[in-house]
mmCIF file of C-alpha atoms in Angstrom:
data_model
loop_
_atom_site.group_PDB
_atom_site.id
_atom_site.type_symbol
_atom_site.label_atom_id
_atom_site.label_comp_id
_atom_site.label_asym_id
_atom_site.label_seq_id
_atom_site.Cartn_x
_atom_site.Cartn_y
_atom_site.Cartn_z
ATOM 1 C CA MET A 544 20.481 70.058 49.645
ATOM 2 C CA PRO A 545 22.751 68.161 46.811
ATOM 3 C CA ARG A 546 25.644 66.512 48.223
ATOM 4 C CA PHE A 547 28.607 63.395 46.495
ATOM 5 C CA LEU A 548 31.202 62.030 47.535
ATOM 6 C CA HIS A 549 34.220 62.849 44.423
ATOM 7 C CA THR A 550 36.850 60.108 44.582
ATOM 8 C CA ALA A 551 39.444 59.787 41.582
ATOM 9 C CA ASP A 552 43.177 57.878 40.694
ATOM 10 C CA TRP A 553 42.059 54.144 41.185
ATOM 11 C CA GLN A 554 44.463 53.174 39.099
ATOM 12 C CA MET A 555 42.914 49.596 39.117
ATOM 13 C CA GLY A 556 45.158 46.874 37.938
ATOM 14 C CA ARG A 557 47.737 48.338 39.294
ATOM 15 C CA SER A 558 50.832 45.909 40.324
ATOM 16 C CA TYR A 559 53.488 46.105 43.113
ATOM 17 C CA SER A 560 56.450 44.247 41.628
ATOM 18 C CA ARG A 561 58.828 45.751 43.879
ATOM 19 C CA PHE A 562 56.787 43.121 46.792
ATOM 20 C CA ASP A 563 56.596 39.539 47.960
ATOM 21 C CA ILE A 564 53.681 38.134 45.695
ATOM 22 C CA GLU A 565 52.035 37.860 48.978
ATOM 23 C CA ASP A 566 51.922 41.328 49.533
ATOM 24 C CA GLY A 567 51.683 41.823 46.346
ATOM 25 C CA ALA A 568 48.227 40.847 46.532
ATOM 26 C CA ALA A 569 47.304 42.116 49.257
ATOM 27 C CA LEU A 570 47.656 45.625 47.923
ATOM 28 C CA VAL A 571 45.431 45.411 45.298
ATOM 29 C CA GLU A 572 42.691 43.221 47.067
ATOM 30 C CA ALA A 573 42.504 46.449 49.125
ATOM 31 C CA ARG A 574 42.282 48.601 46.005
ATOM 32 C CA PHE A 575 38.898 47.138 45.416
ATOM 33 C CA ALA A 576 38.377 46.861 48.659
ATOM 34 C CA GLY A 577 38.212 50.413 48.801
ATOM 35 C CA ILE A 578 36.117 50.789 46.030
ATOM 36 C CA GLU A 579 33.691 48.675 47.989
ATOM 37 C CA LYS A 580 34.093 51.281 50.436
ATOM 38 C CA LEU A 581 32.854 54.505 48.405
ATOM 39 C CA ALA A 582 29.791 52.674 47.846
ATOM 40 C CA GLU A 583 29.355 51.866 51.691
ATOM 41 C CA LEU A 584 30.218 56.002 52.718
ATOM 42 C CA ALA A 585 27.760 56.956 49.445
ATOM 43 C CA ASN A 586 24.830 54.692 51.516
ATOM 44 C CA GLU A 587 26.420 56.379 54.860
ATOM 45 C CA HIS A 588 26.315 60.145 53.941
ATOM 46 C CA GLN A 589 23.429 60.035 51.625
ATOM 47 C CA CYS A 590 25.016 60.936 48.245
ATOM 48 C CA ASP A 591 22.836 62.193 46.107
ATOM 49 C CA ALA A 592 25.845 61.144 42.772
ATOM 50 C CA VAL A 593 29.883 59.381 43.250
ATOM 51 C CA LEU A 594 32.241 61.904 41.100
ATOM 52 C CA VAL A 595 35.704 59.885 39.955
ATOM 53 C CA ALA A 596 37.848 62.612 38.427
ATOM 54 C CA GLY A 597 40.006 60.014 36.153
ATOM 55 C CA ASP A 598 42.205 57.193 35.805
ATOM 56 C CA VAL A 599 39.792 54.857 37.357
ATOM 57 C CA PHE A 600 42.431 52.126 35.371
ATOM 58 C CA ASP A 601 45.807 51.888 35.689
ATOM 59 C CA ALA A 602 46.388 51.254 32.295
ATOM 60 C CA GLN A 603 44.258 50.349 28.955
ATOM 61 C CA THR A 604 45.536 46.635 29.313
ATOM 62 C CA VAL A 605 44.029 45.389 31.931
ATOM 63 C CA SER A 606 42.792 42.199 31.933
ATOM 64 C CA ASP A 607 38.868 42.000 31.796
ATOM 65 C CA ARG A 608 38.281 40.393 34.576
ATOM 66 C CA THR A 609 39.909 43.422 36.561
ATOM 67 C CA ILE A 610 37.450 45.222 34.207
ATOM 68 C CA ARG A 611 34.785 43.447 35.229
ATOM 69 C CA ARG A 612 35.730 43.382 39.056
ATOM 70 C CA VAL A 613 35.868 47.125 39.641
ATOM 71 C CA PHE A 614 32.702 46.978 37.553
ATOM 72 C CA ASN A 615 30.942 44.611 40.487
ATOM 73 C CA ALA A 616 33.420 46.773 43.332
ATOM 74 C CA THR A 617 30.242 50.130 42.427
ATOM 75 C CA LYS A 618 27.163 48.556 43.257
ATOM 76 C CA GLY A 619 26.885 49.045 46.771
ATOM 77 C CA PHE A 620 25.479 52.298 45.914
ATOM 78 C CA GLU A 621 22.880 52.042 43.777
ATOM 79 C CA GLY A 622 22.762 55.776 43.233
ATOM 80 C CA PRO A 623 24.483 57.429 40.017
ATOM 81 C CA TRP A 624 28.531 57.307 39.014
ATOM 82 C CA VAL A 625 30.131 59.717 36.903
ATOM 83 C CA MET A 626 33.733 58.269 35.920
ATOM 84 C CA LEU A 627 35.796 60.102 33.496
ATOM 85 C CA PRO A 628 38.977 59.525 31.539
ATOM 86 C CA GLY A 629 42.256 60.474 32.925
ATOM 87 C CA ASN A 630 45.717 60.094 30.965
ATOM 88 C CA HIS A 631 46.185 56.760 32.266
ATOM 89 C CA ASP A 632 43.078 55.516 30.713
ATOM 90 C CA ALA A 633 42.028 58.351 27.620
ATOM 91 C CA ALA A 634 39.358 57.752 26.161
ATOM 92 C CA LEU A 635 41.127 56.404 22.402
ATOM 93 C CA ALA A 636 39.168 55.737 19.869
ATOM 94 C CA GLU A 637 39.842 51.231 21.067
ATOM 95 C CA SER A 638 40.201 52.026 25.013
ATOM 96 C CA VAL A 639 39.434 50.134 28.366
ATOM 97 C CA TRP A 640 36.113 52.056 28.583
ATOM 98 C CA THR A 641 36.087 50.682 24.982
ATOM 99 C CA ARG A 642 36.352 47.105 26.167
ATOM 100 C CA ALA A 643 34.173 48.228 29.449
ATOM 101 C CA LEU A 644 31.145 48.324 26.932
ATOM 102 C CA ARG A 645 31.353 45.575 25.008
ATOM 103 C CA LEU A 646 31.913 43.449 27.893
ATOM 104 C CA GLY A 647 28.328 44.670 29.355
ATOM 105 C CA ALA A 648 30.446 45.643 32.347
ATOM 106 C CA VAL A 649 28.932 48.518 32.910
ATOM 107 C CA PRO A 650 26.011 48.786 35.380
ATOM 108 C CA ASP A 651 23.253 51.407 34.016
ATOM 109 C CA ASN A 652 23.318 54.246 36.821
ATOM 110 C CA VAL A 653 27.286 54.173 35.945
ATOM 111 C CA HIS A 654 27.593 56.758 33.410
ATOM 112 C CA LEU A 655 30.841 57.108 31.031
ATOM 113 C CA ALA A 656 32.143 60.728 29.905
ATOM 114 C CA LEU A 657 33.602 59.551 27.683
ATOM 115 C CA GLN A 658 32.627 62.458 25.632
ATOM 116 C CA PRO A 659 33.705 67.085 26.492
ATOM 117 C CA GLY A 660 30.317 68.013 27.150
ATOM 118 C CA VAL A 661 27.797 68.107 30.247
ATOM 119 C CA VAL A 662 26.135 65.036 31.853
ATOM 120 C CA PRO A 663 22.927 66.228 33.459
ATOM 121 C CA LEU A 664 21.861 64.672 36.657
ATOM 122 C CA GLU A 665 18.522 66.506 37.653
ATOM 123 C CA ALA A 666 16.658 63.912 40.228
ATOM 124 C CA GLN A 667 20.240 64.961 41.590
ATOM 125 C CA GLY A 668 20.663 68.530 41.562
ATOM 126 C CA LEU A 669 23.939 68.276 39.894
ATOM 127 C CA ALA A 670 24.624 69.077 36.083
ATOM 128 C CA VAL A 671 28.131 67.836 35.687
ATOM 129 C CA LEU A 672 30.908 69.439 33.410
ATOM 130 C CA CYS A 673 33.301 66.913 31.688
ATOM 131 C CA ALA A 674 36.498 67.004 30.934
ATOM 132 C CA PRO A 675 37.683 63.469 29.742
ATOM 133 C CA LEU A 676 41.420 62.975 28.334
ATOM 134 C CA THR A 677 41.089 61.378 25.290
ATOM 135 C CA GLN A 678 45.387 61.321 24.979
ATOM 136 C CA ARG A 679 47.386 60.133 27.295
ATOM 137 C CA HIS A 680 49.242 64.537 27.516
ATOM 138 C CA THR A 681 47.637 67.562 25.970
ATOM 139 C CA TYR A 682 48.970 71.185 26.276
ATOM 140 C CA GLY A 683 45.679 73.302 26.650
ATOM 141 C CA ASP A 684 43.427 73.353 29.190
ATOM 142 C CA LEU A 685 40.837 70.635 28.363
ATOM 143 C CA THR A 686 37.987 73.154 30.761
ATOM 144 C CA GLU A 687 38.518 75.826 28.912
ATOM 145 C CA PRO A 688 35.145 74.687 27.848
ATOM 146 C CA PHE A 689 33.328 74.787 30.925
ATOM 147 C CA SER A 690 33.269 78.570 30.646
ATOM 148 C CA HIS A 691 30.147 77.865 27.591
ATOM 149 C CA TYR A 692 28.827 75.143 29.160
ATOM 150 C CA GLU A 693 25.322 76.313 29.229
ATOM 151 C CA THR A 694 23.254 74.435 32.744
ATOM 152 C CA PRO A 695 19.776 75.355 34.452
ATOM 153 C CA ASP A 696 19.840 77.705 36.977
ATOM 154 C CA ASP A 697 18.277 75.040 39.558
ATOM 155 C CA LEU A 698 21.244 72.337 38.880
ATOM 156 C CA LEU A 699 24.717 72.836 40.936
ATOM 157 C CA ARG A 700 28.122 73.209 38.142
ATOM 158 C CA ILE A 701 29.988 70.543 39.009
ATOM 159 C CA GLY A 702 33.118 70.154 36.927
ATOM 160 C CA LEU A 703 35.016 67.047 36.318
ATOM 161 C CA ALA A 704 38.901 67.325 35.483
ATOM 162 C CA HIS A 705 41.946 65.191 35.579
ATOM 163 C CA GLY A 706 45.494 67.056 35.504
ATOM 164 C CA SER A 707 47.616 69.555 36.975
ATOM 165 C CA VAL A 708 46.525 73.147 38.308
ATOM 166 C CA GLN A 709 48.568 75.430 37.036
ATOM 167 C CA GLY A 710 51.132 76.943 39.466
ATOM 168 C CA LEU A 711 49.830 75.248 42.387
ATOM 169 C CA LEU A 712 52.278 71.863 42.066
ATOM 170 C CA SER A 713 55.979 71.723 40.937
ATOM 171 C CA ASP A 714 57.226 72.484 37.397
ATOM 172 C CA ASP A 715 57.906 68.878 36.055
ATOM 173 C CA ILE A 716 54.429 67.821 37.243
ATOM 174 C CA ASP A 717 52.238 70.517 35.419
ATOM 175 C CA ALA A 718 54.169 70.264 31.890
ATOM 176 C CA THR A 719 51.293 68.700 30.658
ATOM 177 C CA ASN A 720 47.030 69.163 31.259
ATOM 178 C CA PRO A 721 46.714 72.459 32.763
ATOM 179 C CA ILE A 722 44.277 73.664 34.147
ATOM 180 C CA ALA A 723 43.893 76.912 34.776
ATOM 181 C CA LEU A 724 43.997 77.809 38.400
ATOM 182 C CA ASP A 725 40.857 80.461 38.345
ATOM 183 C CA ARG A 726 38.767 77.774 36.661
ATOM 184 C CA ALA A 727 36.306 77.357 39.146
ATOM 185 C CA GLU A 728 35.750 81.601 39.548
ATOM 186 C CA VAL A 729 35.245 81.702 35.383
ATOM 187 C CA SER A 730 33.329 79.449 34.551
ATOM 188 C CA ARG A 731 30.511 80.340 37.077
ATOM 189 C CA LEU A 732 31.540 75.676 39.264
ATOM 190 C CA ASP A 733 29.942 75.146 42.368
ATOM 191 C CA TYR A 734 32.501 73.246 42.556
ATOM 192 C CA LEU A 735 35.552 71.640 40.610
ATOM 193 C CA ALA A 736 36.569 67.964 41.107
ATOM 194 C CA LEU A 737 40.167 67.317 39.822
ATOM 195 C CA GLY A 738 42.920 64.118 40.677
ATOM 196 C CA ASP A 739 46.261 63.331 39.091
ATOM 197 C CA TRP A 740 47.616 64.937 42.920
ATOM 198 C CA HIS A 741 47.139 60.861 44.525
ATOM 199 C CA GLY A 742 47.076 62.751 47.338
ATOM 200 C CA THR A 743 43.823 65.544 49.242
ATOM 201 C CA LYS A 744 44.477 69.423 48.772
ATOM 202 C CA GLN A 745 42.443 71.732 48.628
ATOM 203 C CA VAL A 746 43.219 74.272 45.908
ATOM 204 C CA ASN A 747 40.634 77.505 46.786
ATOM 205 C CA GLU A 748 37.293 76.813 47.943
ATOM 206 C CA ARG A 749 35.921 75.603 44.758
ATOM 207 C CA THR A 750 37.855 73.593 43.623
ATOM 208 C CA TRP A 751 40.270 70.156 45.461
ATOM 209 C CA TYR A 752 41.792 66.920 44.337
ATOM 210 C CA SER A 753 40.454 64.194 46.528
ATOM 211 C CA GLY A 754 43.721 62.063 46.311
ATOM 212 C CA THR A 755 43.473 57.815 45.948
ATOM 213 C CA HIS A 756 41.168 55.990 47.712
ATOM 214 C CA GLU A 757 44.581 53.627 48.585
ATOM 215 C CA ALA A 758 47.982 54.748 49.187
ATOM 216 C CA GLU A 759 49.821 53.216 46.573
ATOM 217 C CA ARG A 760 53.491 54.930 46.797
ATOM 218 C CA PHE A 761 55.879 56.309 49.495
ATOM 219 C CA ARG A 762 55.078 59.986 49.537
ATOM 220 C CA ASN A 763 53.414 62.190 52.266
ATOM 221 C CA ASN A 764 50.713 63.751 50.022
ATOM 222 C CA ASP A 765 47.963 62.878 52.083
ATOM 223 C CA ALA A 766 46.375 59.812 50.345
ATOM 224 C CA GLY A 767 43.495 57.439 50.893
ATOM 225 C CA ASN A 768 40.571 59.581 51.687
ATOM 226 C CA ALA A 769 37.604 61.057 49.782
ATOM 227 C CA LEU A 770 35.448 64.208 50.321
ATOM 228 C CA ILE A 771 32.282 64.665 50.978
ATOM 229 C CA VAL A 772 30.787 67.664 49.300
ATOM 230 C CA GLU A 773 27.773 69.293 50.225
ATOM 231 C CA ILE A 774 26.018 72.915 49.382
ATOM 232 C CA THR A 775 22.876 74.031 49.180
ATOM 233 C CA GLY A 776 22.197 75.547 46.268
ATOM 234 C CA PRO A 777 24.023 77.605 43.081
ATOM 235 C CA GLY A 778 26.689 79.973 43.956
ATOM 236 C CA ALA A 779 26.568 78.985 47.520
ATOM 237 C CA THR A 780 29.980 77.768 49.473
ATOM 238 C CA PRO A 781 31.009 73.911 49.438
ATOM 239 C CA SER A 782 30.995 72.059 52.789
ATOM 240 C CA VAL A 783 34.349 69.236 51.767
ATOM 241 C CA THR A 784 35.129 66.814 54.636
ATOM 242 C CA GLN A 785 37.396 64.910 54.240
ATOM 243 C CA VAL A 786 37.068 60.560 55.000
ATOM 244 C CA VAL A 787 38.717 58.152 55.229
ATOM 245 C CA THR A 788 39.309 55.092 52.836
ATOM 246 C CA GLY A 789 42.509 54.133 52.513
ATOM 247 C CA ARG A 790 43.453 50.228 54.323
ATOM 248 C CA TYR A 791 46.964 50.314 54.584
ATOM 249 C CA GLN A 792 49.636 53.485 55.709
ATOM 250 C CA TRP A 793 53.247 53.898 53.578
ATOM 251 C CA HIS A 794 56.018 54.582 55.255
ATOM 252 C CA GLN A 795 59.295 55.812 54.105
ATOM 253 C CA TRP A 796 62.286 56.835 56.608
ATOM 254 C CA ARG A 797 65.417 57.717 56.046
ATOM 255 C CA GLU A 798 67.424 57.148 59.585
ATOM 256 C CA THR A 799 70.830 57.939 60.378
ATOM 257 C CA LEU A 800 72.283 55.803 63.485
ATOM 258 C CA ALA A 801 74.890 57.733 65.351
ATOM 259 C CA VAL A 802 74.160 57.183 68.956
ATOM 260 C CA LYS A 803 72.350 54.334 71.623
ATOM 261 C CA SER A 804 68.967 56.674 71.467
ATOM 262 C CA ASP A 805 68.779 57.084 68.070
ATOM 263 C CA LEU A 806 68.087 53.328 67.521
ATOM 264 C CA GLU A 807 66.410 52.957 70.248
ATOM 265 C CA GLU A 808 63.709 56.013 68.714
ATOM 266 C CA LEU A 809 63.820 53.378 65.947
ATOM 267 C CA LEU A 810 62.865 50.420 67.726
ATOM 268 C CA ASP A 811 60.537 52.577 69.234
ATOM 269 C CA ARG A 812 58.402 54.664 66.703
ATOM 270 C CA LEU A 813 58.269 51.120 64.767
ATOM 271 C CA GLU A 814 56.528 49.617 67.593
ATOM 272 C CA ALA A 815 53.903 52.251 68.089
ATOM 273 C CA LEU A 816 52.951 51.932 64.029
ATOM 274 C CA PRO A 817 49.780 50.651 62.917
ATOM 275 C CA ASP A 818 49.544 46.315 61.802
ATOM 276 C CA ALA A 819 48.705 48.084 58.520
ATOM 277 C CA SER A 820 51.822 49.050 58.068
ATOM 278 C CA VAL A 821 54.100 49.159 54.058
ATOM 279 C CA VAL A 822 57.200 50.007 55.628
ATOM 280 C CA ASP A 823 60.206 51.417 53.375
ATOM 281 C CA LEU A 824 63.740 51.693 55.643
ATOM 282 C CA ARG A 825 66.894 52.607 54.763
ATOM 283 C CA LEU A 826 69.520 52.825 57.880
ATOM 284 C CA GLU A 827 73.044 54.633 57.414
ATOM 285 C CA GLY A 828 75.353 55.115 59.943
ATOM 286 C CA ALA A 829 77.073 52.988 62.644
ATOM 287 C CA VAL A 830 75.537 50.493 65.790
ATOM 288 C CA THR A 831 76.959 48.216 67.732
ATOM 289 C CA LEU A 832 76.677 43.698 67.851
ATOM 290 C CA ALA A 833 74.123 44.429 70.743
ATOM 291 C CA GLY A 834 72.172 47.384 68.401
ATOM 292 C CA GLU A 835 71.572 45.276 64.828
ATOM 293 C CA GLU A 836 70.887 41.867 67.390
ATOM 294 C CA ARG A 837 67.707 44.400 68.734
ATOM 295 C CA LEU A 838 67.603 45.776 65.249
ATOM 296 C CA LEU A 839 66.989 42.215 63.666
ATOM 297 C CA GLU A 840 65.271 41.180 66.800
ATOM 298 C CA ALA A 841 62.760 44.092 66.412
ATOM 299 C CA LEU A 842 62.726 43.981 62.436
ATOM 300 C CA SER A 843 61.629 39.923 62.526
ATOM 301 C CA VAL A 844 58.762 41.421 64.890
ATOM 302 C CA ALA A 845 58.109 43.288 62.385
ATOM 303 C CA GLU A 846 57.964 40.841 59.342
ATOM 304 C CA ALA A 847 55.130 38.726 60.454
ATOM 305 C CA ARG A 848 52.898 41.609 61.957
ATOM 306 C CA PHE A 849 53.226 44.406 59.331
ATOM 307 C CA ARG A 850 51.728 44.331 55.327
ATOM 308 C CA SER A 851 55.109 44.599 54.559
ATOM 309 C CA ILE A 852 58.737 45.706 56.035
ATOM 310 C CA GLN A 853 61.608 46.674 53.896
ATOM 311 C CA CYS A 854 64.253 47.745 54.880
ATOM 312 C CA ASP A 855 67.817 49.071 53.540
ATOM 313 C CA ARG A 856 71.185 48.307 55.546
ATOM 314 C CA SER A 857 73.864 47.990 53.358
ATOM 315 C CA LYS A 858 75.282 51.555 54.700
ATOM 316 C CA LEU A 859 74.602 50.652 58.223
ATOM 317 C CA GLN A 860 78.010 50.006 59.149
ATOM 318 C CA LEU A 861 78.961 47.004 62.367
ATOM 319 C CA GLU A 862 81.193 48.875 65.181
ATOM 320 C CA PRO A 863 81.896 46.374 67.794
ATOM 321 C CA THR A 864 82.360 47.916 71.196
ATOM 322 C CA GLU A 865 85.114 46.436 73.821
ATOM 323 C CA ASP A 866 82.233 44.872 75.072
ATOM 324 C CA ASP A 867 81.277 43.426 72.097
ATOM 325 C CA LEU A 868 84.478 41.942 72.024
ATOM 326 C CA SER A 869 84.660 40.873 74.905
ATOM 327 C CA GLU A 870 81.318 38.847 74.773
ATOM 328 C CA LEU A 871 82.698 37.362 72.024
ATOM 329 C CA HIS A 872 86.145 35.985 73.112
ATOM 330 C CA ALA A 873 87.594 37.227 70.103
ATOM 331 C CA ASP A 874 91.448 37.342 70.474
ATOM 332 C CA GLY A 875 94.232 35.971 68.748
ATOM 333 C CA TYR A 876 93.995 35.793 65.082
ATOM 334 C CA VAL A 877 90.029 36.211 65.310
ATOM 335 C CA GLY A 878 90.314 39.657 67.030
ATOM 336 C CA GLU A 879 92.574 40.772 63.904
ATOM 337 C CA VAL A 880 90.360 39.748 61.448
ATOM 338 C CA ILE A 881 87.776 41.482 62.955
ATOM 339 C CA GLY A 882 90.022 43.701 62.804
ATOM 340 C CA GLU A 883 90.482 43.942 59.515
ATOM 341 C CA LEU A 884 87.253 43.587 58.356
ATOM 342 C CA ARG A 885 86.005 46.624 60.390
ATOM 343 C CA GLN A 886 89.124 48.428 59.018
ATOM 344 C CA ARG A 887 87.645 48.248 55.574
ATOM 345 C CA GLN A 888 84.233 48.374 55.554
ATOM 346 C CA GLN A 889 85.046 51.940 57.221
ATOM 347 C CA GLU A 890 88.360 52.299 54.726
ATOM 348 C CA GLN A 891 85.636 50.974 51.538
ATOM 349 C CA GLN A 892 82.526 51.689 52.650
ATOM 350 C CA SER A 893 82.055 48.025 52.028
ATOM 351 C CA GLU A 894 78.614 45.554 52.312
ATOM 352 C CA GLU A 895 80.847 42.787 51.585
ATOM 353 C CA ALA A 896 82.637 43.484 55.039
ATOM 354 C CA ARG A 897 80.188 44.487 56.889
ATOM 355 C CA ASP A 898 78.474 41.404 55.705
ATOM 356 C CA ALA A 899 81.058 39.081 56.635
ATOM 357 C CA LEU A 900 81.906 40.517 60.243
ATOM 358 C CA ALA A 901 77.810 40.040 60.985
ATOM 359 C CA ILE A 902 78.435 36.734 59.983
ATOM 360 C CA LEU A 903 81.642 36.217 62.310
ATOM 361 C CA ALA A 904 79.818 37.495 65.321
ATOM 362 C CA SER A 905 76.710 35.593 64.569
ATOM 363 C CA LEU A 906 79.339 32.668 64.746
ATOM 364 C CA LEU A 907 81.726 33.649 67.177
ATOM 365 C CA LYS A 908 78.245 34.097 69.759
ATOM 366 C CA GLY A 909 76.260 30.996 68.982
ATOM 367 C CA ARG A 910 79.967 29.371 69.626
ATOM 368 C CA ALA A 911 80.409 30.970 72.919
ATOM 369 C CA GLN A 912 76.772 30.450 74.312
ATOM 370 C CA GLU A 913 77.086 26.449 73.461
ATOM 371 C CA GLY A 914 80.313 27.094 75.386
ATOM 372 C CA GLY A 915 77.770 27.872 78.237
ATOM 373 C CA GLN A 916 75.268 25.376 78.044
#
């Protein structure tokens, strides 16, 4: 009973310039560790092969070190790997793949599908029909020749492709590298393993996107998985099991704070996240000075606990309550300054006024605490 692991969109060599150096380096390392995880899963589930449906590399210009490390990471699984060029690492006349071959970095058990055709894995009971991208963008369906590929009757016909299933994704996504929605049926495929969509997605009972093995962007698209596919024989319906491979969870929240309970709920949600979280938080609305203090404390704790947290508070207004001002003893001229800053913040959406108000409040609170000692 043939069983294989379907993965795609590793994007090795990807950089994370929006993060600080330490966090960016950790996210890069997680992608290499993710390949090692795939090898472990292939052994654990007694897979016959690992199929990688495109975009192993993020660009043609990745370093030699990255190339070597990618193939080194596959060594935990000694069965066959079939790697397909995608739009980021297309099989050009001179490409990241030709460099890998010149470097002698490609292990004997790794099959590079640089030309359209069939990779026969007879011992594993598989015939892998491959549609590599030989340029970044195409406008014809490269899987169409699958219908004409002849394969032994006793081998499963497994398609391996990288592109956009027509009519499934949004128009801006499926404009290039199209794949027919009924490709598996028309080309008599037992399974069609796809890459390009970075989240796990079922197209039909024989066609799946595995998604990337490690999430790398803020999209709620079920990334960070691989698929274990088991097929009892030619013509049988595949059994597909989704397994988690990703280390980090990415969360992008856009929150409006209006009342005290909004802040309480936000802080509870932050506290409930696992340590291996990457968080992008944007806040708007209004918060009291006391609420601002609680928020800053929670963000400080999160910065030490999470892999990364970035919080944009530029549209979050400070609205001191009477209790806030009473604790600050902000009367006379100081009280007038606070009032002016509040008005400017509200009327002009001034980030400078907000920051000035926060600094002034912090100074006054610090002075009040010193006076109480």
